[in-house]
Coordinates of C-alpha atoms and ligand atoms in Angstrom, one line a residue:
X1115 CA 14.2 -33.5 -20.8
X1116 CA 11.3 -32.7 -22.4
X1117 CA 8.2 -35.1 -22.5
X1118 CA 7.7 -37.9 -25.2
X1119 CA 4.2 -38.1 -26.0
X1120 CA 3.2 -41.5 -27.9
X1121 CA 1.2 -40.8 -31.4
X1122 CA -0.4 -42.6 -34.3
X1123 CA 1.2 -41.7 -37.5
X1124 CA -0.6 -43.9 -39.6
X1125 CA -3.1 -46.9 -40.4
X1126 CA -3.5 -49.7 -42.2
X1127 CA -5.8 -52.3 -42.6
X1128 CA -7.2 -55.0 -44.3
X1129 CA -11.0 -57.2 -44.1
X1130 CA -11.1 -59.7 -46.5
X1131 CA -13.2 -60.2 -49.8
X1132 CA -15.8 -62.8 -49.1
X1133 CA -18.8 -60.5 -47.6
X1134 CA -21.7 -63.1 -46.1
X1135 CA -24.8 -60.8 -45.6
X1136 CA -27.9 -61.2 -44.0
X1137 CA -29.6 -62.4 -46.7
X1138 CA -27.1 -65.4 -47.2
X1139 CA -27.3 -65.4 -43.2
X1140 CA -31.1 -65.8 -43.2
X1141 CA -30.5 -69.2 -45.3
X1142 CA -28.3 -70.8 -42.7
X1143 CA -30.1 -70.1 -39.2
X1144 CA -33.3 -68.8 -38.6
X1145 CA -33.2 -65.3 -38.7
X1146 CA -33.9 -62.3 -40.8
X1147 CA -32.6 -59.1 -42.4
X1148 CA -35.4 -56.5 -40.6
X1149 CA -34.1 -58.4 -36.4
X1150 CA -30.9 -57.9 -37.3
X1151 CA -30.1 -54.3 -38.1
X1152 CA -32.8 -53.7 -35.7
X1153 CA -31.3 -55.4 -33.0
X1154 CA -27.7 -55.5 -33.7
X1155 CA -27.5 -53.0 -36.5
X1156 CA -25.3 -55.4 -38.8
X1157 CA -26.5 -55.6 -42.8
X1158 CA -22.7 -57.7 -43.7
X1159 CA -19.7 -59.4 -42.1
X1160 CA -16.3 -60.6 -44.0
X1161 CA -15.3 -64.0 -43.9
X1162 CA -11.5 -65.1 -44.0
X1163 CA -12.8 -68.6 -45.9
X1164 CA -9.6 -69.5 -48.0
X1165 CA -8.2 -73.3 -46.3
X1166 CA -5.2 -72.6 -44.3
X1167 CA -5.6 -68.7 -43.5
X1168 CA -5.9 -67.2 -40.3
X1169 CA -5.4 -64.1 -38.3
X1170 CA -1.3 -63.7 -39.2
X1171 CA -2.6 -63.4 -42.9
X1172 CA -5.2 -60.8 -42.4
X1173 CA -2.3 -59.1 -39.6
X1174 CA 0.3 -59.1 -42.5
X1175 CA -1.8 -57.3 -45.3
X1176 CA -2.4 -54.4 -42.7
X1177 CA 1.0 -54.2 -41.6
X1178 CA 2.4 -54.3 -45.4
X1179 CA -0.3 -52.0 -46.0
X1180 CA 0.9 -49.9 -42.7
X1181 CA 4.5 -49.7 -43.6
X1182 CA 4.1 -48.7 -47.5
X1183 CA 1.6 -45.9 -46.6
X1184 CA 3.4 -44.3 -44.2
X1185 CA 7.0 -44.6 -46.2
X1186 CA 8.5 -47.0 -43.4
X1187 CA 11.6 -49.3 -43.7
X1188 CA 10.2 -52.4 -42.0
X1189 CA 14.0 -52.7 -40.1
X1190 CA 12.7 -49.5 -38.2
X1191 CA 10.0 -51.4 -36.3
X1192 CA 11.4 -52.6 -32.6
X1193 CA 8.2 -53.9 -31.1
X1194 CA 4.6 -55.4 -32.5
X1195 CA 2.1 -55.9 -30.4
X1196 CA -1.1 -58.2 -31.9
X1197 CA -3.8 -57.9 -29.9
X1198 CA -6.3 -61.0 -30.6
X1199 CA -7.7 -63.9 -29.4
X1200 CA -7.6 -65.7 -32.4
X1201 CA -4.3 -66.7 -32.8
X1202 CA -3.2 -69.0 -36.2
X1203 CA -2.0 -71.8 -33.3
X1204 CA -1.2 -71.8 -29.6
X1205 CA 2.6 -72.0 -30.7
X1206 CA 4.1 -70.4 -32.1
X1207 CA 2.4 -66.3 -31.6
X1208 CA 0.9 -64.8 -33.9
X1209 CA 2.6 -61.8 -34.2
X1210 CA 6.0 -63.7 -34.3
X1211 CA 4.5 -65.2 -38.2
X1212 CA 3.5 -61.3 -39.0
X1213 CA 6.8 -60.3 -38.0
X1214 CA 8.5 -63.1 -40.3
X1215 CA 6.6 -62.8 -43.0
X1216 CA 6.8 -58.7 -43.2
X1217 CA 10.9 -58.1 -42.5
X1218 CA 10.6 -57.2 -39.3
X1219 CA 13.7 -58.2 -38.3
X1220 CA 14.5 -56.1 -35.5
X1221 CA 11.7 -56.3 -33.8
X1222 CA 10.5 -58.5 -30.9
X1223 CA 6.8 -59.2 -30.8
X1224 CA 4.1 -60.7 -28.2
X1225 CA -0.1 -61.7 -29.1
X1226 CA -2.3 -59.8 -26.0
X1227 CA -5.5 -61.5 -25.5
X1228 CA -8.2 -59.3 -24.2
X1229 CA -11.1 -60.2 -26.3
X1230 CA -13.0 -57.2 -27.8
X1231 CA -11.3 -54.8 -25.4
X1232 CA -7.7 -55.9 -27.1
X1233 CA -6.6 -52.5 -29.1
X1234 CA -7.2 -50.7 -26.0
X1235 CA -4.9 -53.1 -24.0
X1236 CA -2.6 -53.1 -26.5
X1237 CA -2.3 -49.3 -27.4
X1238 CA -1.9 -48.5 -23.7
X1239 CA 1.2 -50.5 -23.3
X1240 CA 2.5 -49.8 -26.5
X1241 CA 1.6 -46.2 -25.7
X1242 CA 3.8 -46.7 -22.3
X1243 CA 6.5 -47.8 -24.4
X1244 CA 7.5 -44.8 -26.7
X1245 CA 6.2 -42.7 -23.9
X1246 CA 9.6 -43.9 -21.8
X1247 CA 11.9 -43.4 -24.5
X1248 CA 13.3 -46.8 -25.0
X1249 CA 11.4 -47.4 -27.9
X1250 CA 11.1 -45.0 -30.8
X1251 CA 8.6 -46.9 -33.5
X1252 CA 6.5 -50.0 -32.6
X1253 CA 3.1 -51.7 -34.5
X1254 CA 0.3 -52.2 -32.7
X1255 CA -2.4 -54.5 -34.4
X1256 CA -5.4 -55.7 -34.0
X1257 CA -7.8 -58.0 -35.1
X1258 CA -9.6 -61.9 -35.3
X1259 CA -10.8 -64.2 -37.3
X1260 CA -13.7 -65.0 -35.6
X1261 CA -15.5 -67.1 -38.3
X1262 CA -13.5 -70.1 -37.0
X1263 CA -14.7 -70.1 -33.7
X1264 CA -18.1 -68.9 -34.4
X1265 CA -21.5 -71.5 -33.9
X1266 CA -23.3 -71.1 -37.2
X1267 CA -25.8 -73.0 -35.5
X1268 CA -26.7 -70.8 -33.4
X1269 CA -29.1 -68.0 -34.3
X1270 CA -27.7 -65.5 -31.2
X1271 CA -24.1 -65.3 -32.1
X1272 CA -23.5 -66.1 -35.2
X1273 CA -25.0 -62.5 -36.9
X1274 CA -22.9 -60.5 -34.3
X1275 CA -19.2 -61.8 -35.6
X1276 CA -16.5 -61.0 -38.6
X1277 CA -12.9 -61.0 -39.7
X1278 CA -10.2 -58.1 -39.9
X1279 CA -7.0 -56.9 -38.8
X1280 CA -6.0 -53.2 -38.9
X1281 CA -2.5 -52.0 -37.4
X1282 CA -1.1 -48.6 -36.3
X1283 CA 2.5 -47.5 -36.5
X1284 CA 2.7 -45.2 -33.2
X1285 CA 6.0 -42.9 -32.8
X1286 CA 7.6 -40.4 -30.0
X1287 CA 6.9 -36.6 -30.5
X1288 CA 6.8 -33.7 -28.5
X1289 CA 3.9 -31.8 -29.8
X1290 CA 1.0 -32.0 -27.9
X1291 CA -0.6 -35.1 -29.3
X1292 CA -0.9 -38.7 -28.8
X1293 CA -2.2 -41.2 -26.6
X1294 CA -3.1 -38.8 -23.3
X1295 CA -5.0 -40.9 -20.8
X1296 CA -6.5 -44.3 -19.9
X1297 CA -8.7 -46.1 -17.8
X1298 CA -8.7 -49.9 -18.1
X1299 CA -10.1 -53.2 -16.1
X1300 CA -11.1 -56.4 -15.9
X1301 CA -13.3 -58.2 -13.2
X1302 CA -13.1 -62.1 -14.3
X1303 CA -17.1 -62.0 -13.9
X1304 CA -17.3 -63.0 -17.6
X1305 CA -16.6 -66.2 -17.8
X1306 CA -20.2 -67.8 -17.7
X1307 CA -21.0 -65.5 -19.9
X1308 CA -18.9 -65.2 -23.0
X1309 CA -16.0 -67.9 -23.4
X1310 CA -15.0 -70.6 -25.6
X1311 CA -14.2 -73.5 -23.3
X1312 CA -12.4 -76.0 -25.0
X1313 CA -8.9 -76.5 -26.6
X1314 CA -6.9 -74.6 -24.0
X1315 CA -5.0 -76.2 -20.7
X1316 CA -8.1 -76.3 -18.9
X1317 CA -9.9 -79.0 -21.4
X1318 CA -7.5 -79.1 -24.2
X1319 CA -9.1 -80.6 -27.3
X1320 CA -10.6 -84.4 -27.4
X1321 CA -13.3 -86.3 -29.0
X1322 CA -15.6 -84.6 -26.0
X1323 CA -15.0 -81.0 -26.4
X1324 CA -15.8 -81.9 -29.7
X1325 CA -19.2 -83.5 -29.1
X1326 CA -19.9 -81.2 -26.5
X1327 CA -19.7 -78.1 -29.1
X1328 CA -16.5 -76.7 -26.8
X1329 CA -14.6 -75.1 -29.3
X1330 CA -17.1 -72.6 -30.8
X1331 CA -18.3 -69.1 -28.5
X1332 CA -20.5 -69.2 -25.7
X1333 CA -22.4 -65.8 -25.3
X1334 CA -24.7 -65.1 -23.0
X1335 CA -25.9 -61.3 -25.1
X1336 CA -28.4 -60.1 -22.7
X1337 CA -26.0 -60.3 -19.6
X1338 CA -23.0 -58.9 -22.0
X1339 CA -25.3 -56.1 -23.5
X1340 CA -26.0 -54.9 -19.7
X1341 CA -22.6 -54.6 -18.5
X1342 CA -21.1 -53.3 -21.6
X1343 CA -23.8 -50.3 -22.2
X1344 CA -22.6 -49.6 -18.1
X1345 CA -19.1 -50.1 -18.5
X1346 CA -18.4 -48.3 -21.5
X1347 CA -20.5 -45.4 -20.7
X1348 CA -19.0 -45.1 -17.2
X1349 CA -15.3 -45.6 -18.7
X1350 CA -16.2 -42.8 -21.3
X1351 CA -18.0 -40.4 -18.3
X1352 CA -15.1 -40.8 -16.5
X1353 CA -12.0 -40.5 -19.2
X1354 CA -14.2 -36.8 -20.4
X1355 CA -14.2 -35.4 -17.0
X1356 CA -10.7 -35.9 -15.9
X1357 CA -9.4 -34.8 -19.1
X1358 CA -12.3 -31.9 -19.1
X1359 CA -14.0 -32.9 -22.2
X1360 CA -17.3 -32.5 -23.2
X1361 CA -19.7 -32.5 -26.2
X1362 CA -18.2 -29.4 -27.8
X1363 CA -14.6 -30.4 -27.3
X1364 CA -14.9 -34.0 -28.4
X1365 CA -14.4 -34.6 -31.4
X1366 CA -15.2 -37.9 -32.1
X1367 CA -16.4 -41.1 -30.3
X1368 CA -15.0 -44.4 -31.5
X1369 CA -16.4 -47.1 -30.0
X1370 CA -15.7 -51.1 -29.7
X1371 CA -18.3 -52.5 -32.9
X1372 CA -20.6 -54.7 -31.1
X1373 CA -24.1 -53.5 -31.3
X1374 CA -25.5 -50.4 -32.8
X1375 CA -27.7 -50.0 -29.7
X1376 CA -24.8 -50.2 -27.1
X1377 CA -22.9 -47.6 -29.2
X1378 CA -26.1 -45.3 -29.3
X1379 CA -26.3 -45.9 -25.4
X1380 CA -22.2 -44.8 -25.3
X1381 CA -23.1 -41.8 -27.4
X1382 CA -26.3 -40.8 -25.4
X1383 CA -24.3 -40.4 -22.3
X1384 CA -21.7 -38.6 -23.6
X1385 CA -24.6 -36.3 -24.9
X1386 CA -22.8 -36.9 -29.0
X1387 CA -24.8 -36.8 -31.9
X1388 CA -24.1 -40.2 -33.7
X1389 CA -22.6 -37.8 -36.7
X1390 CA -19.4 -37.6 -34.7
X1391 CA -19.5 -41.7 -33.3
X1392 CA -16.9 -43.8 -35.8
X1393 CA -19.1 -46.3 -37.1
X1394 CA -18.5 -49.1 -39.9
X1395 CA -20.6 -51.9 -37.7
X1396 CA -23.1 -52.1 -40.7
X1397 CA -20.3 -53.0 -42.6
X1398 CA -17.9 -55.5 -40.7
X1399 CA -19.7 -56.3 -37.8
X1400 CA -17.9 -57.3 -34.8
X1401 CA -14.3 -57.8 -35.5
X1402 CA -13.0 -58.0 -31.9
X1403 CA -10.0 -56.1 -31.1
X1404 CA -10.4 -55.3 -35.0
X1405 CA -13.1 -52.9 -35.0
X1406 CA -11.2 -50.1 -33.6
X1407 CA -8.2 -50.1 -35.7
X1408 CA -10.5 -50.6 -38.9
X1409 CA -12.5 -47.4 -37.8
X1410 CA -9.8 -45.6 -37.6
X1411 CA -8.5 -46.9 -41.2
X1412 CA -12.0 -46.1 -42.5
X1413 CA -12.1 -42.4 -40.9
X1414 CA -8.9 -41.8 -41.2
X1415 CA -9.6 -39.3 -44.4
X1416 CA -11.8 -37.4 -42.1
X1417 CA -9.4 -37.2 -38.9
X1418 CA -7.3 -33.8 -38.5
X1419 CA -4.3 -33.1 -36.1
X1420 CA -5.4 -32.1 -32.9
X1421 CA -8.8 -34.3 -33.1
X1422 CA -9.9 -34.9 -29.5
X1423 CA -10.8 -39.0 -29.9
X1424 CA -12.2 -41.1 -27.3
X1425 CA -12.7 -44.5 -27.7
X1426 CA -14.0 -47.2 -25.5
X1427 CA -14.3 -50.9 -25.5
X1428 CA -16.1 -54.1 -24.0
X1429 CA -15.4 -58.0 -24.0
X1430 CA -15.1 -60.9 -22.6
X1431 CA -13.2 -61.2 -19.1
X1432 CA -15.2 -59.0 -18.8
X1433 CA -12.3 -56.8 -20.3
X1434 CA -13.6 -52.9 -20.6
X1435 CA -11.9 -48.9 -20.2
X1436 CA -11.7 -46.0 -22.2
X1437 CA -8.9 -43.8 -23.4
X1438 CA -8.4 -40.0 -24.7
X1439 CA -5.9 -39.5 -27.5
X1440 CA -5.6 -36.2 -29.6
X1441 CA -5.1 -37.5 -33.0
X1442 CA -1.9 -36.7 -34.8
X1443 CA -2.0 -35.8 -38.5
X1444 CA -4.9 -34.1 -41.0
X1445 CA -6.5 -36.6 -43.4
X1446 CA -4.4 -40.0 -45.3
X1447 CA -1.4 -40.8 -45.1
Ligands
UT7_2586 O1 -18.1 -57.7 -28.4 C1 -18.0 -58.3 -27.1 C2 -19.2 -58.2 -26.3 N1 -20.4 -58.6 -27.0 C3 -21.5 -57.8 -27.0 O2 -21.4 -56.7 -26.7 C4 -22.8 -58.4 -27.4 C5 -23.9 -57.9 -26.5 N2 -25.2 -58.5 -26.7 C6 -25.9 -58.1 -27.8 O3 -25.5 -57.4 -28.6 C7 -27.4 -58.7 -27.9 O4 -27.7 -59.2 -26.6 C8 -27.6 -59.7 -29.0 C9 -27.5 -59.1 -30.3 C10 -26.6 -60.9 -28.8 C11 -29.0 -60.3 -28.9 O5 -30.0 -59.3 -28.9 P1 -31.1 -59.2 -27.8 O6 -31.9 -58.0 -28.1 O7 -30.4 -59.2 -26.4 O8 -31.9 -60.5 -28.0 P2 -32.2 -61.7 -27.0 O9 -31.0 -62.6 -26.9 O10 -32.8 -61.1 -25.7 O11 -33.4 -62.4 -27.8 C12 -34.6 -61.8 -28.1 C13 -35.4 -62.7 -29.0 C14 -35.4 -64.2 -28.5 O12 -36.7 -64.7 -28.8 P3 -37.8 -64.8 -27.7 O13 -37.2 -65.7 -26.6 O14 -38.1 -63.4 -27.1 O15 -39.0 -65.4 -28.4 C15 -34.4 -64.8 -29.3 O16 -34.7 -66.2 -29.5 O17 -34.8 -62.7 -30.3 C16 -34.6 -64.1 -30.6 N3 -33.4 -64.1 -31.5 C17 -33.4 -63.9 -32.8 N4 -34.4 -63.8 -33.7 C18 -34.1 -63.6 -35.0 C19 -32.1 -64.2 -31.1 N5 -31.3 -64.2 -32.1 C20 -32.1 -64.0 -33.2 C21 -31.8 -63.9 -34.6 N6 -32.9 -63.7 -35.4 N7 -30.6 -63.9 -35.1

């Protein structure tokens, strides 16, 4: 039998319209403009700030999106995967309301939390999943709303964050294409420094998670910037050489959206100009397991078949890897 390879055959995505920018920023907390595309590289972020909305909303204009650019009858779809860690509610998932709510209806559906680092995750398994055969179309989404859970209090965290969902439809084929190789981990040596410690089973939500500012994100950046310059560069060192890939046969680096300077670092050791590094930071600013999909919805005009992509990603856990895919199809869909 001849091999299934697992392939992207289109993108979809969607950031929503309210855009809070530095300046608007520089009015809340103290900070400025000049510190934070020098340090982070951010000039705007979009804010999900409609009453009731969360991540399902965002999840469903990409996959509507997804599924009318690509030409595909949503009772196709078997699997969707939404990788975030902002879920609308701890009950019911997230991707079971995107599935409801787009006519997926023979499709079964599961959220995967791993932070920043959750596109990666997710494209792997879903990945695995056409790769075997059982499966011949699944989504794979990604994305947070991170304004609700984000301090804008505090100075450190609160320039870093945005909102977004993009979603993928990946397919079987036996060209040479596709989702080729991974390498992905997680070491648990986060958790002092970037979590959100209240509302879950450990200290569910009360009048002292409350007090104690529990429900908004903890980050320690100086600790998270060292391991995840380390991590991803080493993920990416390792994911060229076993593939044999290099600066001239690399097409393009697309990187988690954290901080300008950890994707130069990513770049610099791959020895890439930043000309071929996927970058809309300056844009969107950290999306979380958005910023990946949304590059590849906001490059996706400049992609061609048989692009070698590698991407990497960082977050909390710590949650980190790297994988190699050749990309599937010249230009949009
Ligand atoms: O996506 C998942 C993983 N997350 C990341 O990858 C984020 C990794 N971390 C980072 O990107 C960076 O550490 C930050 C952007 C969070 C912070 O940048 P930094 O260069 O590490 O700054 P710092 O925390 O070391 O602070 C340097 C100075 C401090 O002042 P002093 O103590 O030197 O006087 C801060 O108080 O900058 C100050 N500062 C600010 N100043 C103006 C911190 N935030 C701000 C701000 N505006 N927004």
């Amino acid at each position: 039998m001849e091999k299934i390879n697992a392939v992207i055959t289109g993108v979809g995505g969607y950031v929503p319209e309210y855009v809070l920018n530095n300046e608007e920023l520089s009015r809340m907390v103290d900070t400025n403009d000049e510190w934070i595309m020098t340090r982070i590289g951010i000039k705007e972020r979009r804010i999900l700030n409609e009453e009731g909305l969360g991540t399902s909303y965002m999840a469903r204009k990409a996959v509507k999106q997804l599924l009318e650019k690509t030409g595909t009858d949503p009772e196709e779809i078997e699997c969707l995967i939404m990788a975030t860690t902002t879920p609308d509610m701890p009950i019911p998932s997230t991707a079971s309301i995107v599935v409801g709510r787009t006519g997926l209806k023979n499709a079964f559906c599961v959220d995967l939390n791993a932070a920043c680092c959750g596109f990666l995750y997710a494209m792997d398994m879903g990945a695995s999943m056409i790769q075997s055969g059982r499966y011949k179309k699944i989504i794979v989404c990604g994305g947070d709303k991170l304004s609700s859970i984000v301090d804008y209090n505090d100075r450190a965290t609160c320039p870093i964050f945005g909102d977004g969902v993009g979603a993928v439809l990946v397919e079987g084929t036996t060209e040479d294409l596709g989702w080729k190789d991974s390498y992905l981990r997680a070491d648990g040596k986060g958790l002092p420094y970037l979590c959100l410690k209240g509302g879950g089973s450990a200290c569910p939500a009360s009048y002292f998670t409350i007090d104690h500012n529990m429900h908004k994100i903890h980050q320690e950046g100086r600790t998270v910037y060292k391991y995840a310059v380390t991590s991803m560069s080493d993920s990416c060192a390792l994911i060229a050489e076993r593939n044999n890939l290099n600066k001239d046969n690399i097409t393009w680096v697309l990187p988690h959206q954290a901080n300008v300077r950890i994707i130069e670092a990513v770049a610099n050791r791959l020895e890439m100009p930043m000309d071929k590094v996927m970058l809309n930071i300056q844009r969107y600013g950290n999306t979380s397991a958005g910023t990946i999909p949304l590059a590849l919805w906001d490059y996706e005009k400049q992609l061609r078949k048989g692009d070698n992509i590698i991407l990497t990603a960082f977050g909390g856990g710590f949650t980190w890897g790297a994988a190699y895919m050749k990309w599937g199809y010249d230009g949009n869909k």
